[in-house]
Short mmCIF file of C-alpha atoms and ligand atoms in Angstrom, two decimals:
data_model
loop_
_atom_site.label_atom_id
_atom_site.label_comp_id
_atom_site.label_asym_id
_atom_site.label_seq_id
_atom_site.Cartn_x
_atom_site.Cartn_y
_atom_site.Cartn_z
CA MET A 1 23.11 -25.43 -48.27
CA ILE A 2 24.89 -27.94 -46.06
CA ALA A 3 22.92 -28.71 -42.94
CA THR A 4 25.41 -30.57 -40.67
CA PRO A 5 27.96 -28.31 -38.91
CA PHE A 6 31.59 -29.00 -39.67
CA ASP A 7 33.47 -30.65 -36.89
CA PHE A 8 36.90 -29.08 -36.30
CA GLY A 9 37.54 -31.32 -33.23
CA PRO A 10 39.63 -34.02 -34.93
CA LEU A 11 41.74 -31.41 -36.72
CA LEU A 12 42.77 -29.22 -33.72
CA ALA A 13 46.45 -28.91 -32.89
CA PRO A 14 47.41 -30.61 -29.63
CA GLY A 15 48.04 -28.53 -26.45
CA LEU A 16 45.55 -25.79 -27.15
CA PRO A 17 44.32 -23.66 -24.32
CA PRO A 18 40.72 -24.17 -23.21
CA ALA A 19 38.15 -22.50 -25.51
CA ALA A 20 37.24 -18.97 -24.71
CA ALA A 21 33.93 -18.05 -23.20
CA ARG A 22 31.74 -15.62 -25.05
CA TRP A 23 31.81 -12.18 -23.56
CA THR A 24 28.62 -11.36 -21.69
CA GLY A 25 29.37 -7.63 -20.82
CA PHE A 26 30.91 -6.04 -17.78
CA PRO A 27 29.58 -6.70 -14.27
CA LYS A 28 28.01 -3.78 -12.42
CA TYR A 29 30.92 -3.47 -10.04
CA ASN A 30 34.06 -4.13 -12.08
CA PHE A 31 37.24 -4.40 -10.02
CA VAL A 32 38.99 -6.81 -12.33
CA GLY A 33 41.42 -6.44 -15.28
CA GLY A 34 43.56 -3.39 -15.82
CA HIS A 35 40.96 -0.92 -17.21
CA ILE A 36 41.71 2.68 -16.58
CA ASP A 37 39.40 5.72 -15.96
CA ALA A 38 37.06 6.36 -18.92
CA GLU A 39 36.65 9.97 -17.72
CA GLN A 40 40.35 10.61 -18.29
CA ILE A 41 40.62 9.50 -21.94
CA PRO A 42 41.80 12.74 -23.61
CA ILE A 43 39.23 12.53 -26.42
CA GLU A 44 39.46 16.05 -27.86
CA GLU A 45 43.20 16.01 -27.97
CA LEU A 46 43.31 12.56 -29.49
CA ILE A 47 40.92 13.76 -32.28
CA ALA A 48 43.11 16.75 -32.86
CA ALA A 49 46.13 14.54 -32.97
CA ALA A 50 44.51 12.07 -35.43
CA THR A 51 43.44 14.98 -37.74
CA SER A 52 46.87 16.58 -37.80
CA VAL A 53 48.95 13.40 -38.27
CA LEU A 54 46.62 12.01 -40.83
CA GLY A 55 46.46 15.26 -42.82
CA ARG A 56 50.28 15.41 -42.76
CA GLU A 57 51.31 11.81 -43.20
CA GLY A 58 48.17 9.76 -44.05
CA ARG A 59 49.68 8.55 -47.26
CA THR A 60 52.30 6.66 -45.54
CA LEU A 61 49.56 4.16 -44.48
CA ALA A 62 49.95 2.75 -48.01
CA THR A 63 53.23 1.06 -46.85
CA TYR A 64 53.57 -1.68 -44.26
CA GLY A 65 55.60 0.02 -41.41
CA LEU A 66 54.63 3.58 -42.47
CA GLU A 67 58.08 4.24 -44.05
CA SER A 68 59.54 3.80 -40.53
CA GLY A 69 60.65 0.10 -40.91
CA PRO A 70 59.50 -2.94 -39.04
CA GLN A 71 60.25 -1.60 -35.57
CA GLY A 72 57.38 0.79 -35.54
CA TYR A 73 56.48 4.47 -36.24
CA LEU A 74 59.77 6.40 -35.82
CA PRO A 75 58.37 9.55 -34.19
CA LEU A 76 56.84 7.27 -31.46
CA ARG A 77 60.14 5.54 -30.90
CA ALA A 78 61.86 9.02 -30.76
CA PHE A 79 59.29 10.15 -28.11
CA LEU A 80 60.05 6.93 -26.17
CA ALA A 81 63.77 7.26 -26.33
CA ASP A 82 63.56 10.78 -24.96
CA LYS A 83 60.97 9.79 -22.20
CA LEU A 84 63.06 6.80 -21.23
CA LYS A 85 66.22 8.89 -20.99
CA ARG A 86 64.59 11.64 -18.92
CA TYR A 87 62.52 9.51 -16.52
CA ALA A 88 64.22 6.08 -16.43
CA ALA A 89 67.86 6.99 -17.09
CA ILE A 90 67.86 4.65 -20.08
CA ALA A 91 70.30 5.75 -22.76
CA CYS A 92 68.74 4.21 -25.90
CA ARG A 93 68.14 5.36 -29.49
CA PRO A 94 64.91 4.96 -31.41
CA ASP A 95 66.51 2.03 -33.19
CA ASP A 96 66.91 0.16 -29.83
CA ILE A 97 63.10 0.17 -29.44
CA LEU A 98 60.50 -2.22 -30.86
CA ILE A 99 56.82 -1.15 -30.87
CA THR A 100 54.65 -4.09 -29.95
CA SER A 101 50.81 -4.72 -29.87
CA GLY A 102 50.65 -4.08 -26.08
CA SER A 103 53.25 -5.21 -23.59
CA LEU A 104 51.55 -8.62 -23.74
CA GLN A 105 52.94 -9.14 -27.11
CA GLY A 106 56.35 -8.29 -25.64
CA LEU A 107 55.93 -11.00 -23.02
CA ASP A 108 54.84 -13.48 -25.76
CA LEU A 109 58.01 -12.56 -27.78
CA VAL A 110 60.29 -13.07 -24.77
CA ASN A 111 58.71 -16.47 -24.13
CA ALA A 112 58.97 -17.49 -27.77
CA LEU A 113 62.65 -16.46 -27.74
CA LEU A 114 63.68 -18.20 -24.53
CA LEU A 115 61.33 -20.82 -23.19
CA VAL A 116 61.06 -24.50 -23.91
CA ARG A 117 58.88 -26.98 -22.08
CA GLY A 118 60.42 -27.96 -18.78
CA ASP A 119 62.27 -24.70 -18.14
CA THR A 120 62.13 -22.60 -15.03
CA VAL A 121 61.50 -18.86 -14.75
CA LEU A 122 61.87 -16.79 -11.54
CA VAL A 123 58.95 -14.61 -10.68
CA GLU A 124 57.81 -12.45 -7.81
CA GLU A 125 55.65 -14.65 -5.47
CA ALA A 126 52.70 -12.48 -6.27
CA THR A 127 52.74 -11.24 -9.89
CA TYR A 128 50.79 -10.46 -12.98
CA GLY A 129 48.34 -13.30 -13.77
CA GLY A 130 48.85 -12.84 -17.56
CA ALA A 131 52.52 -13.58 -17.12
CA LEU A 132 51.92 -16.63 -14.87
CA SER A 133 49.31 -18.03 -17.27
CA ARG A 134 51.59 -17.65 -20.27
CA ILE A 135 54.52 -19.31 -18.45
CA ALA A 136 52.29 -22.20 -17.34
CA ARG A 137 50.83 -22.65 -20.85
CA SER A 138 54.49 -23.02 -22.15
CA GLY A 139 54.93 -25.96 -19.81
CA VAL A 140 57.40 -23.94 -17.79
CA THR A 141 57.67 -23.68 -13.96
CA ALA A 142 57.23 -20.31 -12.38
CA HIS A 143 59.43 -20.22 -9.18
CA GLY A 144 58.13 -17.64 -6.85
CA VAL A 145 60.49 -15.41 -4.87
CA ALA A 146 59.31 -13.76 -1.67
CA LEU A 147 58.34 -10.10 -1.61
CA ASP A 148 58.33 -7.35 1.00
CA GLY A 149 57.43 -3.69 0.96
CA GLU A 150 60.04 -2.97 -1.57
CA GLY A 151 59.40 -5.75 -3.96
CA MET A 152 61.53 -8.90 -4.65
CA ARG A 153 63.64 -9.76 -1.55
CA PRO A 154 67.37 -10.19 -2.49
CA ASP A 155 67.93 -12.75 0.15
CA ALA A 156 65.04 -14.87 -1.06
CA LEU A 157 66.36 -14.41 -4.61
CA ALA A 158 69.85 -15.57 -3.62
CA ALA A 159 68.42 -18.61 -1.87
CA ALA A 160 66.29 -19.50 -4.93
CA LEU A 161 69.15 -19.08 -7.35
CA SER A 162 71.45 -21.11 -5.21
CA ALA A 163 68.93 -23.96 -4.64
CA LEU A 164 68.13 -24.10 -8.34
CA ALA A 165 71.76 -24.14 -9.26
CA GLN A 166 72.35 -27.04 -6.82
CA ARG A 167 69.62 -28.92 -8.82
CA GLY A 168 71.43 -28.01 -12.10
CA VAL A 169 68.61 -25.58 -13.06
CA ARG A 170 69.51 -22.28 -14.68
CA PRO A 171 66.36 -20.14 -14.85
CA LYS A 172 65.65 -18.81 -18.32
CA TYR A 173 64.93 -15.34 -16.99
CA LEU A 174 63.84 -13.38 -13.87
CA TYR A 175 60.46 -11.66 -14.41
CA THR A 176 60.02 -8.58 -12.36
CA ILE A 177 57.63 -5.61 -12.15
CA PRO A 178 59.90 -3.27 -10.15
CA THR A 179 57.99 0.02 -10.39
CA VAL A 180 54.50 -0.16 -8.96
CA GLN A 181 54.41 -3.90 -8.77
CA ASN A 182 51.27 -5.80 -9.88
CA PRO A 183 49.47 -6.68 -7.60
CA THR A 184 51.16 -5.33 -4.43
CA GLY A 185 51.92 -1.78 -5.73
CA THR A 186 55.44 -1.57 -4.25
CA ILE A 187 58.43 0.28 -5.83
CA MET A 188 61.78 -1.24 -5.77
CA GLY A 189 64.62 1.21 -4.77
CA GLU A 190 67.74 1.56 -6.86
CA GLU A 191 69.94 -0.23 -4.23
CA ARG A 192 67.82 -3.27 -4.49
CA ARG A 193 67.76 -3.08 -8.28
CA ALA A 194 71.55 -3.15 -8.20
CA GLU A 195 71.41 -6.22 -5.94
CA LEU A 196 69.09 -7.91 -8.34
CA ILE A 197 71.46 -7.27 -11.25
CA LYS A 198 74.47 -8.55 -9.32
CA LEU A 199 72.79 -11.76 -8.12
CA THR A 200 71.27 -12.69 -11.46
CA ARG A 201 74.50 -11.93 -13.32
CA ALA A 202 76.34 -14.27 -11.04
CA TYR A 203 74.11 -17.06 -12.23
CA GLY A 204 73.84 -16.01 -15.82
CA VAL A 205 70.15 -15.21 -15.58
CA PRO A 206 68.72 -12.31 -17.66
CA ILE A 207 66.07 -10.01 -16.28
CA VAL A 208 62.79 -9.18 -17.98
CA GLU A 209 61.75 -5.84 -16.53
CA ASP A 210 58.00 -5.15 -17.03
CA GLU A 211 57.37 -1.38 -16.53
CA CYS A 212 53.64 -1.21 -17.39
CA TYR A 213 52.82 1.05 -14.46
CA CYS A 214 55.93 3.17 -14.17
CA ASP A 215 54.12 6.40 -15.09
CA LEU A 216 51.43 5.98 -12.45
CA ILE A 217 53.31 7.14 -9.29
CA TRP A 218 51.67 9.69 -7.06
CA SER A 219 54.99 11.46 -6.37
CA GLY A 220 55.74 11.51 -10.10
CA ARG A 221 59.35 10.25 -9.41
CA ARG A 222 60.50 6.82 -10.45
CA PRO A 223 63.90 5.10 -9.84
CA ALA A 224 66.31 4.41 -12.67
CA ALA A 225 65.23 1.29 -14.72
CA ILE A 226 67.00 -1.95 -14.11
CA TYR A 227 67.80 -1.77 -17.90
CA ALA A 228 69.70 1.43 -17.30
CA MET A 229 71.42 0.22 -14.24
CA GLY A 230 72.57 -2.90 -16.11
CA ASN A 231 73.92 -0.75 -18.92
CA GLY A 232 71.45 -2.17 -21.31
CA SER A 233 72.96 -5.62 -21.16
CA GLY A 234 71.25 -8.82 -19.87
CA VAL A 235 67.96 -6.97 -19.45
CA ILE A 236 64.92 -6.76 -21.61
CA HIS A 237 62.82 -3.70 -20.79
CA ILE A 238 59.03 -3.77 -21.54
CA GLY A 239 56.59 -0.92 -21.44
CA SER A 240 53.15 0.13 -22.42
CA PHE A 241 50.75 3.07 -23.14
CA SER A 242 47.89 0.92 -21.78
CA LYS A 243 47.91 2.36 -18.26
CA SER A 244 49.11 5.92 -19.12
CA ILE A 245 46.78 6.58 -22.06
CA ALA A 246 44.39 3.67 -22.89
CA PRO A 247 44.67 -0.18 -22.94
CA ALA A 248 42.34 -0.53 -25.96
CA LEU A 249 45.04 1.19 -28.18
CA ARG A 250 47.15 -2.00 -27.74
CA VAL A 251 50.51 -0.15 -27.97
CA GLY A 252 53.51 -1.31 -26.01
CA TYR A 253 57.25 -1.36 -26.57
CA MET A 254 60.46 -3.27 -25.84
CA VAL A 255 63.94 -2.08 -25.34
CA ALA A 256 66.99 -4.48 -25.66
CA ASP A 257 70.36 -4.57 -27.15
CA TRP A 258 70.48 -5.34 -30.84
CA ALA A 259 71.64 -8.94 -30.35
CA VAL A 260 68.38 -9.63 -28.58
CA LEU A 261 66.09 -7.16 -30.26
CA SER A 262 66.93 -8.46 -33.70
CA ARG A 263 65.83 -11.95 -32.45
CA LEU A 264 62.61 -10.60 -31.03
CA LEU A 265 61.91 -8.70 -34.25
CA ALA A 266 62.39 -11.84 -36.27
CA LEU A 267 59.75 -13.52 -34.06
CA LYS A 268 57.29 -10.67 -34.53
CA THR A 269 55.52 -11.99 -37.71
CA ASP A 270 52.45 -9.75 -37.73
CA ALA A 271 53.97 -7.24 -40.28
CA GLY A 272 53.82 -4.43 -37.76
CA SER A 273 51.48 -3.24 -34.89
CA GLY A 274 48.50 -1.04 -35.68
CA ALA A 275 49.71 2.07 -37.38
CA LEU A 276 46.93 4.60 -36.63
CA GLU A 277 47.38 4.07 -32.91
CA GLN A 278 51.07 4.67 -33.13
CA MET A 279 50.64 7.88 -35.24
CA VAL A 280 48.02 9.31 -32.95
CA LEU A 281 50.05 8.51 -29.84
CA ALA A 282 53.21 10.06 -31.18
CA GLU A 283 51.37 13.21 -32.16
CA TYR A 284 49.46 13.40 -28.91
CA CYS A 285 52.30 12.40 -26.53
CA ALA A 286 54.86 14.85 -27.92
CA THR A 287 53.05 17.81 -26.28
CA HIS A 288 50.53 16.35 -23.77
CA PHE A 289 51.99 13.20 -22.12
CA SER A 290 53.41 14.69 -18.91
CA GLU A 291 50.50 16.93 -18.11
CA HIS A 292 48.07 14.10 -18.93
CA VAL A 293 49.81 11.71 -16.57
CA ARG A 294 49.93 14.30 -13.79
CA VAL A 295 46.10 14.83 -13.96
CA LEU A 296 45.54 11.08 -14.47
CA THR A 297 47.48 10.00 -11.33
CA ALA A 298 45.77 12.71 -9.21
CA GLY A 299 42.40 11.22 -10.27
CA LEU A 300 43.57 7.66 -9.62
CA ARG A 301 44.70 8.58 -6.15
CA ARG A 302 41.34 10.00 -5.33
CA LYS A 303 39.70 6.68 -6.39
CA LEU A 304 42.23 4.72 -4.35
CA GLU A 305 41.31 6.79 -1.29
CA ALA A 306 37.61 6.05 -1.90
CA LEU A 307 38.42 2.40 -2.05
CA MET A 308 40.55 2.27 1.08
CA GLU A 309 37.81 4.29 2.93
CA ALA A 310 35.17 1.88 1.73
CA LEU A 311 37.22 -1.17 2.76
CA ASN A 312 37.86 0.29 6.22
CA GLU A 313 34.18 1.14 6.66
CA GLN A 314 32.91 -2.17 5.42
CA PHE A 315 35.50 -4.76 6.46
CA GLY A 316 37.15 -2.85 9.34
CA THR A 317 40.35 -4.63 10.50
CA ALA A 318 39.40 -7.82 8.54
CA ALA A 319 40.83 -6.25 5.33
CA GLU A 320 44.56 -5.70 5.45
CA PHE A 321 46.37 -3.70 2.76
CA ALA A 322 49.21 -1.27 2.26
CA ASP A 323 48.56 2.16 0.77
CA PRO A 324 50.42 1.83 -2.54
CA PRO A 325 52.70 4.62 -3.97
CA GLY A 326 50.93 4.42 -7.35
CA GLY A 327 49.13 2.23 -9.82
CA ILE A 328 45.54 0.99 -10.20
CA TYR A 329 45.37 -1.94 -7.84
CA LEU A 330 44.94 -2.67 -4.18
CA TRP A 331 46.15 -6.07 -2.94
CA VAL A 332 44.02 -7.07 -0.03
CA THR A 333 44.45 -9.81 2.60
CA LEU A 334 41.35 -11.14 4.37
CA PRO A 335 41.26 -13.47 7.44
CA GLU A 336 42.26 -17.11 7.16
CA ALA A 337 38.58 -18.18 7.06
CA VAL A 338 38.15 -16.71 3.60
CA ASP A 339 38.89 -18.55 0.30
CA THR A 340 38.79 -15.87 -2.52
CA ASP A 341 38.51 -18.68 -5.10
CA LYS A 342 35.10 -19.41 -3.61
CA LEU A 343 34.34 -15.63 -2.90
CA ALA A 344 35.01 -14.64 -6.47
CA PRO A 345 31.99 -16.51 -8.15
CA LEU A 346 29.64 -15.62 -5.23
CA ALA A 347 30.59 -11.97 -5.63
CA LEU A 348 30.23 -12.13 -9.40
CA ALA A 349 26.71 -13.52 -9.04
CA ALA A 350 25.91 -10.35 -7.01
CA GLY A 351 27.53 -8.26 -9.78
CA VAL A 352 30.98 -7.71 -8.15
CA ALA A 353 33.90 -8.86 -10.09
CA ILE A 354 37.26 -9.41 -8.21
CA ASN A 355 40.48 -11.21 -8.97
CA PRO A 356 41.12 -13.95 -6.50
CA GLY A 357 44.68 -14.03 -5.22
CA ARG A 358 45.30 -17.59 -6.58
CA GLU A 359 45.46 -16.31 -10.15
CA TRP A 360 48.03 -13.69 -9.13
CA THR A 361 50.42 -15.90 -7.12
CA ALA A 362 53.07 -18.50 -8.18
CA ASP A 363 52.06 -20.67 -5.24
CA GLY A 364 48.34 -20.62 -5.12
CA ALA A 365 48.21 -21.17 -1.32
CA LEU A 366 49.59 -17.64 -0.77
CA GLY A 367 46.70 -16.30 -2.78
CA LYS A 368 43.93 -18.16 -0.97
CA ARG A 369 42.77 -15.29 1.31
CA ARG A 370 44.02 -12.51 -0.95
CA LEU A 371 42.31 -10.49 -3.74
CA ARG A 372 43.23 -7.79 -6.14
CA LEU A 373 40.93 -4.82 -6.63
CA CYS A 374 41.37 -2.53 -9.59
CA PHE A 375 40.03 0.84 -8.64
CA ALA A 376 40.75 2.83 -11.88
CA HIS A 377 37.56 2.21 -13.86
CA PRO A 378 34.49 2.48 -11.54
CA SER A 379 33.48 5.89 -10.13
CA ALA A 380 34.13 6.66 -6.38
CA ALA A 381 30.45 6.12 -5.86
CA THR A 382 30.45 2.74 -7.59
CA ILE A 383 33.56 1.73 -5.75
CA ARG A 384 31.66 2.48 -2.37
CA SER A 385 28.59 0.52 -3.38
CA GLY A 386 30.65 -2.30 -4.82
CA ILE A 387 32.66 -2.81 -1.71
CA ALA A 388 29.51 -2.75 0.46
CA GLU A 389 28.10 -5.50 -1.72
CA LEU A 390 31.36 -7.51 -1.60
CA ALA A 391 31.26 -7.22 2.25
CA ARG A 392 27.68 -8.44 2.28
CA VAL A 393 28.53 -11.57 0.10
CA CYS A 394 31.70 -12.24 2.06
CA HIS A 395 29.87 -11.98 5.36
CA GLU A 396 27.20 -14.45 4.20
CA ALA A 397 29.65 -16.96 2.90
CA PHE A 398 32.49 -16.76 5.52
CA GLY A 399 31.34 -14.63 8.37
CA VAL A 400 33.82 -11.95 7.37
CA PRO A 401 33.43 -9.09 8.19
CA ALA A 402 31.72 -10.14 11.45
CA ARG A 403 29.16 -7.40 11.01
CA ILE A 404 27.81 -5.52 8.01
CA ALA A 405 28.07 -1.74 8.06
CA ASN A 406 24.70 -0.11 7.52
CA VAL A 407 25.04 1.90 4.30
CA ALA A 408 22.65 2.22 1.31
CA ARG A 409 23.84 0.15 -1.69
CA GLU A 410 23.63 1.46 -5.19
CA ARG A 411 20.87 -0.40 -7.01
C1 PLP B 1 52.42 -6.20 -15.29
C2 PLP B 1 51.67 -6.14 -16.53
N1 PLP B 1 52.27 -6.38 -17.74
C3 PLP B 1 51.66 -6.35 -18.90
C4 PLP B 1 50.27 -6.11 -18.94
C5 PLP B 1 49.64 -6.10 -20.29
O1 PLP B 1 49.43 -4.84 -20.73
P1 PLP B 1 49.28 -4.39 -22.21
O2 PLP B 1 47.86 -3.78 -22.27
O3 PLP B 1 50.35 -3.36 -22.49
O4 PLP B 1 49.40 -5.55 -23.07
C6 PLP B 1 49.56 -5.89 -17.77
C7 PLP B 1 48.19 -5.57 -17.85
O5 PLP B 1 47.45 -5.39 -16.90
C8 PLP B 1 50.29 -5.90 -16.63
O6 PLP B 1 49.65 -5.70 -15.42
#
């Protein structure tokens, strides 16, 4: 037995991200991450789907790629091609789709394809923290573009493109979450989508369209995808089953024209994404997807209402937010006195996990008094107790809200 531990330190590659912390379990009031509603996982139907698809095609697990090739399980791609056509107006074939290990792998592939240190990417001024951290880690500047109630503002985009061009900078891509934006929850209308296409085309900038939340709309209606409106050219479309079925499955997808998809495929060196997940999803979704999403979104809406009520009750006018048309997040603005970077660790010590706005904004100053709350996972009762606890901590640290509502907290 060798007693001294081996020291990997001198051997580590340069530029690594900081070491990960060990997982210590979920906090009592978990408003972070993109978890969905545990009660709404369709367990019985997934068991039935697994039994039927394995009984029928289980032997194809003997081959990498399930006899469907490297782009992913063909029946799943066929389901997606049909869904994208019906709901997002995208005319694509199964062969235009690449199944990925979550949409995060899609983002990694795009970055590997396009980014080099020193580049610039255009993003919504408040956007997905996982996209911002990846861009930063690549040594790339995320240039924020202002938002309004319909997403990225075309006038702000035009100004950003022109200012960057004057400095000789051609952004590598524009990253947008047009349908149920993360974190603000807005939906970009088709007119604005057309403007975005026109503006970016004029400057030779492709669009990366992240449609992670497009199924979670209360009205059930979504606009045509930017990919569809751009005729499938100059746009990379990314989607996921994480929010509509389950994030732990790790199944996402990309749509792009073959010139781009073939490059992305060459960068995907994992010999295929998990096969069982793809098989079970294809089997389940073929008959259950639409009804599942209808029930899921109704439940999410009820949780959102519980959250908005709790915020109104606990914070009164100190918490400002817009009622989003879908999704799993509420983007909350608190008074100037509050710094959510300081609030987050204090709240966590009291068992309440929140995402401070700084992590979700290209320019951290915009995020200082903002926070993102994910309402999909906790029950309505836990949401109410968690917000009461958050108000108590925030009151103690910042005097906001000025007074604490008198409600019993869950212990
Ligand atoms: C906008 C956006 N894109 C991508 C992801 C990653 O999702 P996936 O689980 O599909 O990797 C998330 C997760 O929350 C997200 O909010």
